[in-house]
Short mmCIF file of C-alpha atoms in Angstrom, two decimals:
data_model
loop_
_atom_site.label_atom_id
_atom_site.label_comp_id
_atom_site.label_asym_id
_atom_site.label_seq_id
_atom_site.Cartn_x
_atom_site.Cartn_y
_atom_site.Cartn_z
CA MET Y 1 33.90 -63.79 -24.75
CA ALA Y 2 35.05 -65.43 -27.95
CA ALA Y 3 32.46 -68.34 -26.89
CA ALA Y 4 29.50 -65.75 -26.57
CA ALA Y 5 30.05 -65.01 -30.34
CA ALA Y 6 27.26 -67.41 -31.24
CA THR Y 7 24.36 -69.23 -29.77
CA MET Y 8 23.79 -72.67 -29.89
CA SER Y 9 20.44 -74.13 -31.18
CA PRO Y 10 19.32 -77.20 -28.62
CA GLU Y 11 18.57 -79.41 -31.47
CA HIS Y 12 20.27 -78.74 -34.54
CA GLY Y 13 23.74 -77.91 -32.36
CA GLY Y 14 24.66 -75.34 -35.48
CA PRO Y 15 25.57 -71.82 -34.38
CA ILE Y 16 23.21 -68.67 -35.16
CA GLN Y 17 26.21 -66.97 -37.77
CA HIS Y 18 26.25 -63.43 -37.12
CA ASN Y 19 27.38 -61.05 -39.83
CA ASP Y 20 30.88 -59.68 -40.10
CA SER Y 21 30.51 -56.29 -38.22
CA GLY Y 22 29.69 -57.87 -35.36
CA LEU Y 23 26.08 -56.96 -34.88
CA PRO Y 24 23.33 -59.09 -34.43
CA PRO Y 25 21.16 -60.38 -37.52
CA ALA Y 26 19.42 -57.62 -39.40
CA SER Y 27 15.81 -59.19 -38.19
CA ILE Y 28 15.89 -60.46 -34.78
CA SER Y 29 12.18 -61.81 -35.37
CA GLU Y 30 13.32 -63.91 -38.21
CA THR Y 31 15.92 -65.51 -35.85
CA VAL Y 32 13.28 -66.05 -33.36
CA ASN Y 33 10.79 -67.83 -35.89
CA GLU Y 34 13.49 -70.15 -37.14
CA LEU Y 35 14.14 -71.19 -33.49
CA TYR Y 36 10.44 -71.65 -32.84
CA GLU Y 37 10.21 -73.38 -36.19
CA ALA Y 38 12.81 -75.82 -35.37
CA GLY Y 39 10.63 -76.86 -32.32
CA ALA Y 40 13.04 -75.35 -29.64
CA PRO Y 41 12.66 -72.25 -27.75
CA PRO Y 42 15.04 -69.45 -28.39
CA ALA Y 43 18.48 -69.12 -26.82
CA PRO Y 44 19.24 -66.93 -23.97
CA THR Y 45 20.84 -63.81 -24.68
CA ASN Y 46 23.52 -64.29 -22.80
CA SER Y 47 25.37 -67.60 -23.43
CA THR Y 48 26.41 -68.18 -19.47
CA ALA Y 49 22.43 -67.63 -18.49
CA ALA Y 50 20.41 -70.94 -18.05
CA PRO Y 51 17.65 -71.35 -20.22
CA GLU Y 52 13.96 -70.99 -18.46
CA GLN Y 53 12.51 -73.85 -16.52
CA TYR Y 54 8.83 -75.31 -17.55
CA SER Y 55 6.76 -77.18 -15.16
CA GLY Y 56 3.72 -79.18 -15.46
CA GLU Y 57 1.44 -79.59 -18.59
CA GLY Y 58 -1.72 -77.80 -19.14
CA GLU Y 59 -5.34 -79.27 -19.85
CA ASP Y 60 -4.31 -78.75 -23.95
CA ASP Y 61 -0.59 -80.31 -23.22
CA ALA Y 62 0.65 -77.05 -23.93
CA PRO Y 63 3.33 -76.29 -21.36
CA ARG Y 64 2.70 -73.84 -18.64
CA SER Y 65 4.10 -70.71 -18.45
CA PRO Y 66 7.48 -70.09 -17.13
CA VAL Y 67 8.08 -69.83 -13.51
CA ARG Y 68 8.55 -65.77 -13.15
CA LYS Y 69 12.09 -64.68 -12.13
CA PRO Y 70 13.12 -61.09 -10.70
CA HIS Y 71 13.65 -58.77 -13.73
CA LYS Y 72 17.38 -59.05 -14.55
CA ARG Y 73 18.24 -55.97 -16.74
CA THR Y 74 21.02 -56.88 -19.36
CA GLY Y 75 23.48 -54.24 -19.89
CA SER Y 76 24.60 -53.16 -23.25
CA LEU Y 77 28.14 -53.98 -22.70
CA ARG Y 78 27.22 -57.55 -23.26
CA MET Y 79 23.85 -57.57 -25.24
CA ASN Y 80 24.02 -60.38 -27.79
CA GLY Y 81 27.59 -60.96 -27.04
CA HIS Y 82 29.15 -57.99 -28.01
CA LYS Y 83 30.46 -54.86 -26.16
CA ARG Y 84 30.01 -51.60 -27.10
CA ASP Y 85 32.19 -49.89 -28.98
CA LYS Y 86 35.02 -47.89 -27.41
CA GLU Y 87 34.73 -44.20 -26.60
CA GLY Y 88 35.79 -42.50 -29.92
CA SER Y 89 34.52 -45.11 -32.04
CA SER Y 90 32.69 -44.28 -34.97
CA SER Y 91 29.52 -46.32 -33.89
CA GLN Y 92 27.78 -44.80 -31.51
CA LEU Y 93 24.51 -47.32 -31.89
CA MET Y 94 23.34 -49.07 -28.47
CA ILE Y 95 20.84 -51.65 -28.12
CA GLU Y 96 19.12 -52.09 -24.65
CA LYS Y 97 17.06 -55.02 -24.02
CA PHE Y 98 14.05 -55.33 -21.29
CA GLN Y 99 11.92 -57.89 -19.87
CA ASP Y 100 8.42 -57.46 -18.91
CA ARG Y 101 6.33 -59.33 -16.11
CA ASP Y 102 5.14 -61.67 -18.84
CA GLY Y 103 8.51 -62.89 -19.78
CA GLU Y 104 8.56 -61.02 -22.95
CA HIS Y 105 11.13 -59.13 -24.07
CA LEU Y 106 11.32 -55.41 -25.87
CA THR Y 107 14.46 -54.05 -27.76
CA THR Y 108 15.02 -50.78 -27.76
CA VAL Y 109 17.41 -48.22 -29.30
CA LYS Y 110 19.19 -46.53 -26.21
CA GLN Y 111 19.61 -42.91 -26.19
CA TYR Y 112 22.97 -41.79 -26.88
CA ARG Y 113 24.79 -40.54 -23.87
CA PRO Y 114 27.00 -37.49 -24.57
CA PHE Y 115 30.45 -38.09 -23.54
CA GLY Y 116 31.81 -37.51 -20.03
CA ARG Y 117 28.25 -37.89 -18.51
CA THR Y 118 27.63 -40.77 -16.43
CA GLU Y 119 24.26 -42.69 -15.72
CA THR Y 120 23.76 -41.34 -12.45
CA GLN Y 121 24.48 -37.98 -13.56
CA TYR Y 122 22.23 -38.55 -17.12
CA ARG Y 123 19.29 -39.66 -14.77
CA ARG Y 124 19.43 -36.92 -12.22
CA SER Y 125 19.15 -34.43 -14.83
CA ASP Y 126 16.25 -36.17 -16.61
CA GLU Y 127 14.32 -36.90 -13.39
CA LEU Y 128 12.53 -33.77 -12.78
CA VAL Y 129 12.15 -30.34 -14.64
CA SER Y 130 9.91 -27.77 -13.22
CA GLY Y 131 8.31 -24.92 -14.76
CA ARG Y 132 8.14 -21.55 -13.73
CA ARG Y 133 6.48 -21.07 -10.06
CA VAL Y 134 2.86 -19.16 -10.34
CA GLY Y 135 2.05 -16.19 -8.88
CA THR Y 136 5.46 -14.75 -8.56
CA LYS Y 137 4.61 -11.52 -10.33
CA TRP Y 138 1.54 -11.17 -7.76
CA GLU Y 139 4.11 -11.49 -4.75
CA ARG Y 140 6.21 -8.78 -6.31
CA SER Y 141 3.36 -6.40 -7.19
CA HIS Y 142 3.34 -3.00 -5.56
CA VAL Y 143 -0.58 -3.02 -5.10
CA HIS Y 144 -1.44 -4.87 -1.66
CA PHE Y 145 -4.97 -5.46 -1.58
CA ALA Y 146 -6.98 -5.85 1.90
CA PRO Y 147 -8.21 -9.01 3.30
CA LEU Y 148 -11.89 -9.94 3.12
CA SER Y 149 -11.88 -10.60 6.69
CA VAL Y 150 -11.57 -7.09 8.17
CA PRO Y 151 -13.45 -6.72 11.58
CA LEU Y 152 -16.80 -4.09 11.07
CA GLN Y 153 -15.45 -1.36 12.84
CA ARG Y 154 -12.62 -1.04 10.83
CA ARG Y 155 -15.15 -0.93 7.91
CA LEU Y 156 -16.99 1.61 9.43
CA GLN Y 157 -13.76 3.92 10.48
CA THR Y 158 -12.78 3.47 6.43
CA LEU Y 159 -16.23 4.57 5.30
CA ILE Y 160 -16.55 7.50 7.74
CA VAL Y 161 -12.92 8.90 6.49
CA LEU Y 162 -14.12 8.28 2.73
CA ALA Y 163 -17.17 10.16 3.16
CA HIS Y 164 -15.21 13.20 4.94
CA THR Y 165 -12.41 13.21 2.28
CA LEU Y 166 -15.26 13.43 -0.79
CA CYS Y 167 -17.59 15.45 1.18
CA ILE Y 168 -17.39 18.71 -0.83
CA ALA Y 169 -17.47 16.54 -4.38
CA CYS Y 170 -20.50 14.50 -2.98
CA PHE Y 171 -22.34 17.61 -1.92
CA LEU Y 172 -21.69 19.16 -5.44
CA THR Y 173 -22.87 16.15 -7.28
CA THR Y 174 -25.95 16.16 -5.22
CA PHE Y 175 -26.58 19.80 -6.48
CA PHE Y 176 -26.27 19.26 -10.02
CA LEU Y 177 -28.14 16.27 -9.96
CA LEU Y 178 -31.00 18.16 -8.48
CA ALA Y 179 -30.61 20.88 -10.79
CA ALA Y 180 -31.17 18.54 -13.77
CA ILE Y 181 -34.70 17.95 -12.48
CA PRO Y 182 -36.76 21.40 -13.70
CA LEU Y 183 -39.34 20.72 -10.62
CA THR Y 184 -36.52 21.65 -8.04
CA TRP Y 185 -35.62 24.90 -9.64
CA PRO Y 186 -38.21 27.06 -7.69
CA LEU Y 187 -36.39 25.85 -4.80
CA LEU Y 188 -32.73 25.87 -5.69
CA LEU Y 189 -32.77 29.56 -7.38
CA PRO Y 190 -33.60 30.91 -3.98
CA TYR Y 191 -30.96 29.10 -2.22
CA LEU Y 192 -28.29 30.06 -4.56
CA LEU Y 193 -29.11 33.85 -4.11
CA TYR Y 194 -29.12 33.26 -0.32
CA ILE Y 195 -25.48 31.69 -0.34
CA LEU Y 196 -24.12 34.23 -2.49
CA PHE Y 197 -25.42 36.94 -0.22
CA SER Y 198 -25.13 35.13 3.11
CA ASN Y 199 -22.58 36.20 5.86
CA ALA Y 200 -23.00 33.38 8.05
CA GLY Y 201 -19.22 32.29 7.76
CA THR Y 202 -17.90 35.48 8.45
CA SER Y 203 -20.53 37.14 11.22
CA GLY Y 204 -18.99 35.54 14.12
CA THR Y 205 -22.40 34.64 15.77
CA LEU Y 206 -21.90 30.72 15.27
CA SER Y 207 -25.49 30.73 15.33
CA HIS Y 208 -25.42 27.59 12.65
CA ARG Y 209 -23.20 25.37 15.09
CA SER Y 210 -24.15 22.27 16.24
CA ASN Y 211 -23.02 20.33 19.28
CA LEU Y 212 -25.08 17.53 18.47
CA LEU Y 213 -23.27 16.85 15.31
CA ARG Y 214 -19.95 17.68 16.70
CA SER Y 215 -20.14 15.42 19.24
CA SER Y 216 -21.51 12.63 17.16
CA SER Y 217 -20.22 9.05 17.62
CA VAL Y 218 -19.25 9.01 14.00
CA TRP Y 219 -16.41 11.45 14.44
CA SER Y 220 -14.79 8.66 16.83
CA LEU Y 221 -14.88 6.11 14.47
CA PHE Y 222 -13.02 8.99 12.10
CA ALA Y 223 -10.37 9.92 14.92
CA SER Y 224 -9.74 6.01 15.57
CA TYR Y 225 -8.69 5.06 11.81
CA PHE Y 226 -5.59 6.77 12.15
CA PRO Y 227 -5.57 6.72 15.00
CA ILE Y 228 -5.34 10.61 16.08
CA ARG Y 229 -4.60 12.14 19.93
CA LEU Y 230 -4.87 15.59 21.60
CA HIS Y 231 -2.21 16.25 24.00
CA ARG Y 232 -1.95 19.50 26.23
CA SER Y 233 0.99 21.02 27.35
CA ALA Y 234 -0.80 23.77 29.98
CA SER Y 235 -4.19 24.27 30.93
CA LEU Y 236 -5.91 27.44 29.40
CA PRO Y 237 -8.21 29.82 31.83
CA PRO Y 238 -11.39 30.44 30.31
CA THR Y 239 -10.82 34.02 31.05
CA ARG Y 240 -8.83 34.82 28.19
CA LYS Y 241 -9.48 34.41 24.03
CA TYR Y 242 -6.79 32.54 22.08
CA ILE Y 243 -5.63 32.14 18.61
CA PHE Y 244 -4.85 28.49 18.19
CA GLY Y 245 -1.68 28.13 15.38
CA TYR Y 246 -1.69 24.67 13.68
CA HIS Y 247 1.21 23.17 12.28
CA PRO Y 248 1.82 21.81 9.72
CA HIS Y 249 -1.10 22.11 7.15
CA GLY Y 250 -0.35 18.53 5.56
CA ILE Y 251 -2.63 17.77 2.49
CA ILE Y 252 -6.15 18.00 4.23
CA SER Y 253 -5.47 18.50 7.96
CA HIS Y 254 -7.17 15.76 8.99
CA GLY Y 255 -5.71 16.14 12.33
CA ALA Y 256 -7.30 19.61 12.90
CA PHE Y 257 -10.36 18.54 11.68
CA ALA Y 258 -10.87 15.92 14.33
CA ALA Y 259 -9.18 18.05 17.34
CA PHE Y 260 -10.49 21.54 16.74
CA ALA Y 261 -13.91 20.66 14.73
CA THR Y 262 -15.48 17.80 16.61
CA GLU Y 263 -15.50 16.35 20.12
CA ALA Y 264 -13.81 13.13 19.39
CA LEU Y 265 -10.58 13.91 21.04
CA GLY Y 266 -12.21 15.68 24.22
CA PHE Y 267 -11.37 19.26 23.41
CA SER Y 268 -13.96 20.27 26.07
CA GLN Y 269 -12.50 18.22 28.84
CA LEU Y 270 -9.11 19.29 27.91
CA PHE Y 271 -10.06 22.75 27.64
CA PRO Y 272 -13.12 23.79 29.80
CA GLY Y 273 -14.92 27.03 29.30
CA ILE Y 274 -13.28 27.85 25.64
CA THR Y 275 -15.38 27.68 22.16
CA ASN Y 276 -13.01 27.02 19.44
CA THR Y 277 -13.90 27.60 15.87
CA LEU Y 278 -11.82 25.73 13.26
CA LEU Y 279 -11.28 28.24 10.01
CA THR Y 280 -11.04 27.66 6.48
CA LEU Y 281 -11.38 29.18 3.31
CA ASP Y 282 -13.97 31.58 2.35
CA SER Y 283 -14.71 30.20 -1.12
CA ASN Y 284 -15.90 27.24 1.07
CA PHE Y 285 -19.11 28.85 2.10
CA ARG Y 286 -20.33 29.64 -1.31
CA VAL Y 287 -20.23 25.79 -2.08
CA PRO Y 288 -23.96 24.35 -2.05
CA PHE Y 289 -24.96 22.09 0.62
CA TYR Y 290 -21.37 21.83 1.85
CA ARG Y 291 -21.28 25.45 3.61
CA ASP Y 292 -24.40 24.65 5.65
CA TYR Y 293 -22.63 21.41 6.53
CA ALA Y 294 -19.25 23.19 7.72
CA LEU Y 295 -21.27 26.03 9.33
CA ALA Y 296 -23.08 22.81 11.43
CA MET Y 297 -19.32 21.60 12.06
CA GLY Y 298 -18.80 25.07 13.64
CA LEU Y 299 -16.35 26.09 10.68
CA ALA Y 300 -16.27 29.91 9.87
CA SER Y 301 -14.39 31.76 7.43
CA VAL Y 302 -10.39 32.43 7.63
CA SER Y 303 -10.77 36.19 6.46
CA ARG Y 304 -9.84 38.97 8.84
CA GLU Y 305 -13.34 40.47 9.17
CA SER Y 306 -14.39 36.81 10.55
CA CYS Y 307 -11.58 36.38 12.81
CA GLU Y 308 -12.26 39.77 14.31
CA ASN Y 309 -15.66 39.04 14.98
CA ILE Y 310 -15.57 35.66 16.49
CA LEU Y 311 -12.71 37.29 19.16
CA SER Y 312 -14.75 40.29 19.78
CA LYS Y 313 -18.56 38.90 20.12
CA GLY Y 314 -20.22 36.54 22.33
CA GLY Y 315 -18.30 34.77 25.27
CA ALA Y 316 -18.94 35.28 28.74
CA ASN Y 317 -18.90 38.92 28.77
CA GLY Y 318 -20.24 39.14 25.10
CA GLU Y 319 -16.56 40.63 23.95
CA GLY Y 320 -15.51 37.27 23.29
CA MET Y 321 -13.77 35.89 26.43
CA GLY Y 322 -13.50 32.36 26.40
CA ARG Y 323 -13.58 32.23 22.31
CA ALA Y 324 -10.93 30.85 20.46
CA ILE Y 325 -9.92 30.22 16.75
CA THR Y 326 -7.62 27.69 15.08
CA ILE Y 327 -5.52 28.82 12.09
CA VAL Y 328 -3.80 26.60 9.89
CA VAL Y 329 -0.98 29.15 9.37
CA GLY Y 330 1.00 27.33 6.49
CA GLY Y 331 -1.98 27.48 4.23
CA ALA Y 332 -1.88 25.94 0.59
CA ARG Y 333 1.73 26.94 0.22
CA GLU Y 334 2.67 24.62 3.04
CA SER Y 335 0.86 21.42 1.67
CA LEU Y 336 3.16 21.70 -1.06
CA ASP Y 337 6.10 20.90 1.33
CA ALA Y 338 4.01 17.87 3.17
CA GLN Y 339 6.71 15.17 2.64
CA PRO Y 340 6.50 12.28 4.97
CA ASP Y 341 9.08 12.20 7.69
CA ASN Y 342 9.92 15.96 7.01
CA LEU Y 343 8.71 18.86 8.78
CA ARG Y 344 8.87 22.15 6.96
CA LEU Y 345 6.99 24.92 8.21
CA VAL Y 346 6.10 28.14 6.16
CA LEU Y 347 6.64 30.62 8.97
CA LYS Y 348 9.01 32.95 8.61
CA ARG Y 349 7.20 35.81 6.99
CA ARG Y 350 3.66 34.80 8.30
CA LYS Y 351 2.99 37.35 11.16
CA GLY Y 352 -0.65 38.55 10.10
CA PHE Y 353 -1.86 36.31 12.60
CA ILE Y 354 0.51 37.61 15.06
CA LYS Y 355 -0.79 41.51 14.73
CA LEU Y 356 -4.42 39.79 14.71
CA ALA Y 357 -3.75 38.37 18.42
CA ILE Y 358 -2.34 41.83 19.14
CA ARG Y 359 -4.93 43.96 17.93
CA SER Y 360 -7.61 41.72 19.93
CA GLY Y 361 -5.70 40.95 22.57
CA ALA Y 362 -5.81 36.99 22.34
CA ASP Y 363 -3.11 34.88 23.41
CA LEU Y 364 -0.93 32.79 21.19
CA VAL Y 365 -0.91 29.03 21.90
CA PRO Y 366 1.25 27.22 19.07
CA VAL Y 367 0.01 23.71 17.92
CA LEU Y 368 2.55 20.72 16.44
CA ALA Y 369 1.00 17.95 14.89
CA PHE Y 370 3.18 15.07 14.67
CA GLY Y 371 2.29 12.76 11.85
CA GLU Y 372 0.34 15.09 9.70
CA ASN Y 373 2.71 14.96 6.66
CA GLU Y 374 2.84 11.00 7.08
CA LEU Y 375 -0.76 10.70 6.14
CA TYR Y 376 -0.18 11.10 2.55
CA ASP Y 377 2.77 10.67 -0.47
CA GLN Y 378 3.24 13.77 -2.89
CA ILE Y 379 5.60 14.39 -5.72
CA SER Y 380 8.35 16.40 -4.67
CA SER Y 381 9.27 19.85 -5.62
CA GLU Y 382 12.84 19.39 -6.12
CA SER Y 383 12.63 16.08 -8.30
CA HIS Y 384 9.81 18.04 -10.39
CA PRO Y 385 10.49 21.74 -10.21
CA MET Y 386 8.24 22.19 -13.29
CA VAL Y 387 5.07 20.85 -11.77
CA HIS Y 388 6.08 23.10 -8.54
CA LYS Y 389 5.91 26.19 -10.54
CA GLY Y 390 2.67 25.01 -12.10
CA GLN Y 391 1.19 24.49 -8.72
CA MET Y 392 2.95 28.22 -7.09
CA LEU Y 393 0.99 29.98 -10.22
CA ALA Y 394 -2.22 28.37 -9.60
CA LYS Y 395 -2.08 29.70 -5.94
CA LYS Y 396 -1.43 32.80 -7.15
CA LEU Y 397 -3.92 33.13 -9.69
CA LEU Y 398 -6.94 31.10 -7.63
CA GLY Y 399 -5.66 31.51 -3.87
CA PHE Y 400 -5.26 27.83 -4.00
CA THR Y 401 -3.43 25.13 -5.15
CA VAL Y 402 -3.50 21.34 -5.78
CA PRO Y 403 -0.87 18.88 -4.51
CA LEU Y 404 -0.08 15.87 -6.54
CA PHE Y 405 -0.57 13.43 -3.95
CA HIS Y 406 -1.76 9.76 -3.43
CA ALA Y 407 -2.33 7.46 -0.61
CA ARG Y 408 -4.50 4.18 -0.11
CA GLY Y 409 -7.57 3.17 -1.49
CA VAL Y 410 -10.77 1.63 0.03
CA PHE Y 411 -9.57 -1.84 -1.02
CA ASN Y 412 -5.96 -1.63 -1.37
CA TYR Y 413 -2.92 -0.52 0.54
CA ASP Y 414 -1.22 1.75 -2.07
CA ILE Y 415 -3.28 3.35 -4.60
CA GLY Y 416 -6.03 5.73 -3.59
CA MET Y 417 -7.04 9.04 -2.01
CA LEU Y 418 -8.00 7.94 1.51
CA PRO Y 419 -4.97 8.73 4.00
CA TYR Y 420 -2.85 6.13 5.38
CA ARG Y 421 -3.51 4.45 8.67
CA ARG Y 422 -0.53 6.44 10.85
CA PRO Y 423 -0.80 8.09 14.02
CA VAL Y 424 -1.29 11.71 14.70
CA ASN Y 425 -0.76 13.25 17.81
CA VAL Y 426 -1.41 16.56 18.42
CA VAL Y 427 0.22 18.55 20.79
CA VAL Y 428 -1.13 21.81 22.18
CA GLY Y 429 1.87 24.54 23.38
CA ARG Y 430 1.85 26.69 26.05
CA PRO Y 431 0.10 30.06 25.50
CA ILE Y 432 1.92 33.11 25.34
CA LYS Y 433 0.25 36.10 26.67
CA VAL Y 434 0.01 38.96 24.69
CA ILE Y 435 -0.60 42.45 25.43
CA GLN Y 436 -3.21 44.69 23.24
CA GLN Y 437 -2.54 47.32 21.05
CA HIS Y 438 -4.90 48.75 18.26
CA GLU Y 439 -1.65 49.42 16.46
CA PRO Y 440 0.92 46.74 16.82
CA GLU Y 441 4.47 48.04 16.63
CA SER Y 442 6.59 46.13 14.39
CA ARG Y 443 9.25 45.61 16.95
CA TYR Y 444 6.23 44.14 19.17
CA VAL Y 445 5.33 41.84 16.19
CA ASP Y 446 8.76 40.54 15.89
CA GLU Y 447 8.99 39.68 19.27
CA MET Y 448 5.76 37.78 19.44
CA HIS Y 449 6.66 36.10 16.17
CA ALA Y 450 9.97 34.94 17.86
CA GLN Y 451 8.20 33.84 21.08
CA TYR Y 452 5.86 31.92 18.95
CA VAL Y 453 8.64 30.25 16.93
CA GLY Y 454 10.57 29.44 20.24
CA GLU Y 455 7.66 27.35 21.74
CA LEU Y 456 7.12 25.65 18.62
CA GLN Y 457 10.88 24.26 18.60
CA ARG Y 458 10.53 23.41 22.20
CA ILE Y 459 7.63 21.46 21.22
CA TRP Y 460 9.62 19.47 18.50
CA GLU Y 461 12.64 19.10 20.80
CA GLU Y 462 10.71 17.87 23.63
CA TRP Y 463 8.62 15.18 21.88
CA LYS Y 464 10.00 14.30 18.50
CA ASP Y 465 11.75 11.22 19.83
CA GLN Y 466 8.67 9.92 21.01
CA PHE Y 467 6.29 10.75 18.21
CA ALA Y 468 8.66 11.38 15.20
CA ARG Y 469 11.11 8.38 15.57
CA GLY Y 470 11.13 7.87 12.03
CA ARG Y 471 12.16 11.06 10.70
CA LYS Y 472 14.82 12.22 8.36
CA GLY Y 473 15.76 15.67 9.41
CA ASP Y 474 14.62 18.15 12.36
CA LEU Y 475 12.05 21.28 12.32
CA GLU Y 476 12.99 23.72 9.41
CA ILE Y 477 11.43 26.97 9.01
CA VAL Y 478 10.80 28.47 5.83
CA GLU Y 479 9.56 32.15 4.04
#
């Protein structure tokens, strides 16, 4: 290595002196210029390397370009005949020389590498540095949007369910828009007086009932949205009259509407000769326009007067034979306990419909809807006791309450007022024969109530493994 401390000139033979520190001359370009002024090409950087060979002459007697050789990288350990300082040395300056494809050299200061990292490790850490992956927040989002490629039938199903869910709001909006036009007042004023004094919802004549509307194909779209199915445990002879008790109430009782207010599920085929009427709040028959729609669907008031009139008028014998009513027994109170995968029925103290059955001589038919509570999510009364107290106060003052619920939307699957697409199986139990009494005895009322609860429990035990596989508990009878 001592021989590499100097570089010889081809003609002058004198060495190019290095400074005492062992580094190259202060300016490499000065050394190269001196060599070219002397008429000789610069010496190779390494004392052992042979000088580049030239062949032939150009038209202007100038030497042609040198023959290209494979790129040879000179390591920093031997560049300019000097070794890099040992580890721990105070000098950390490293020179690196490159040769491009035209044969010219570039000299640069090599980046200092920290102690303990090899060249391979250093290259791997510098080869590729990636930024954050886009779209991760959307993937973790709790809102899942519906795809654009949805079949037409499913879009129609969503449209019908949306219209049914918002029908009261739509009818009220239409009424107020018409009321804002003075030209419609001569028509609206008599109509308002008519609905205030009308007893069509309680008369029991069912004169506004439209079988054409009840049998419309749009209700098949409504029922297939979930889907909802109606199951019969036993046939019912049309020579009797019946009170169907529907459980649970759920949030909006979609299963009761599809099974007993329409012919979408084939009620007339399962129970031929029986005319069923679904009952709802009497206040609904005071809502403009909506009351006409409800009467056409065959709905009636749930008041005592309405129930007795339906079961004592009409039918095959003019005294209600072959007629039936459907009561959602749990009512608004039960809707507050409508939690998915749970079934709590408000039934212990609900004996008014039992007394009604005894007075009218109507047989009791328990109905259990598996999946009704799974159609919506709502806040739990146990985790929000103050909200629950406010809801109970509203029920006491107004007669109804508003559950704080949500489900899916029109264009997403997580936020909105539309029910989830989850199956509902409405199982009609076996009839419980009732002996008519004009003044029901309390002991007989309790006996009929116990038989009714027992039939509900039988339906649950027999069909829970098939229709309630994701349940978190068993049937619970409260209040």
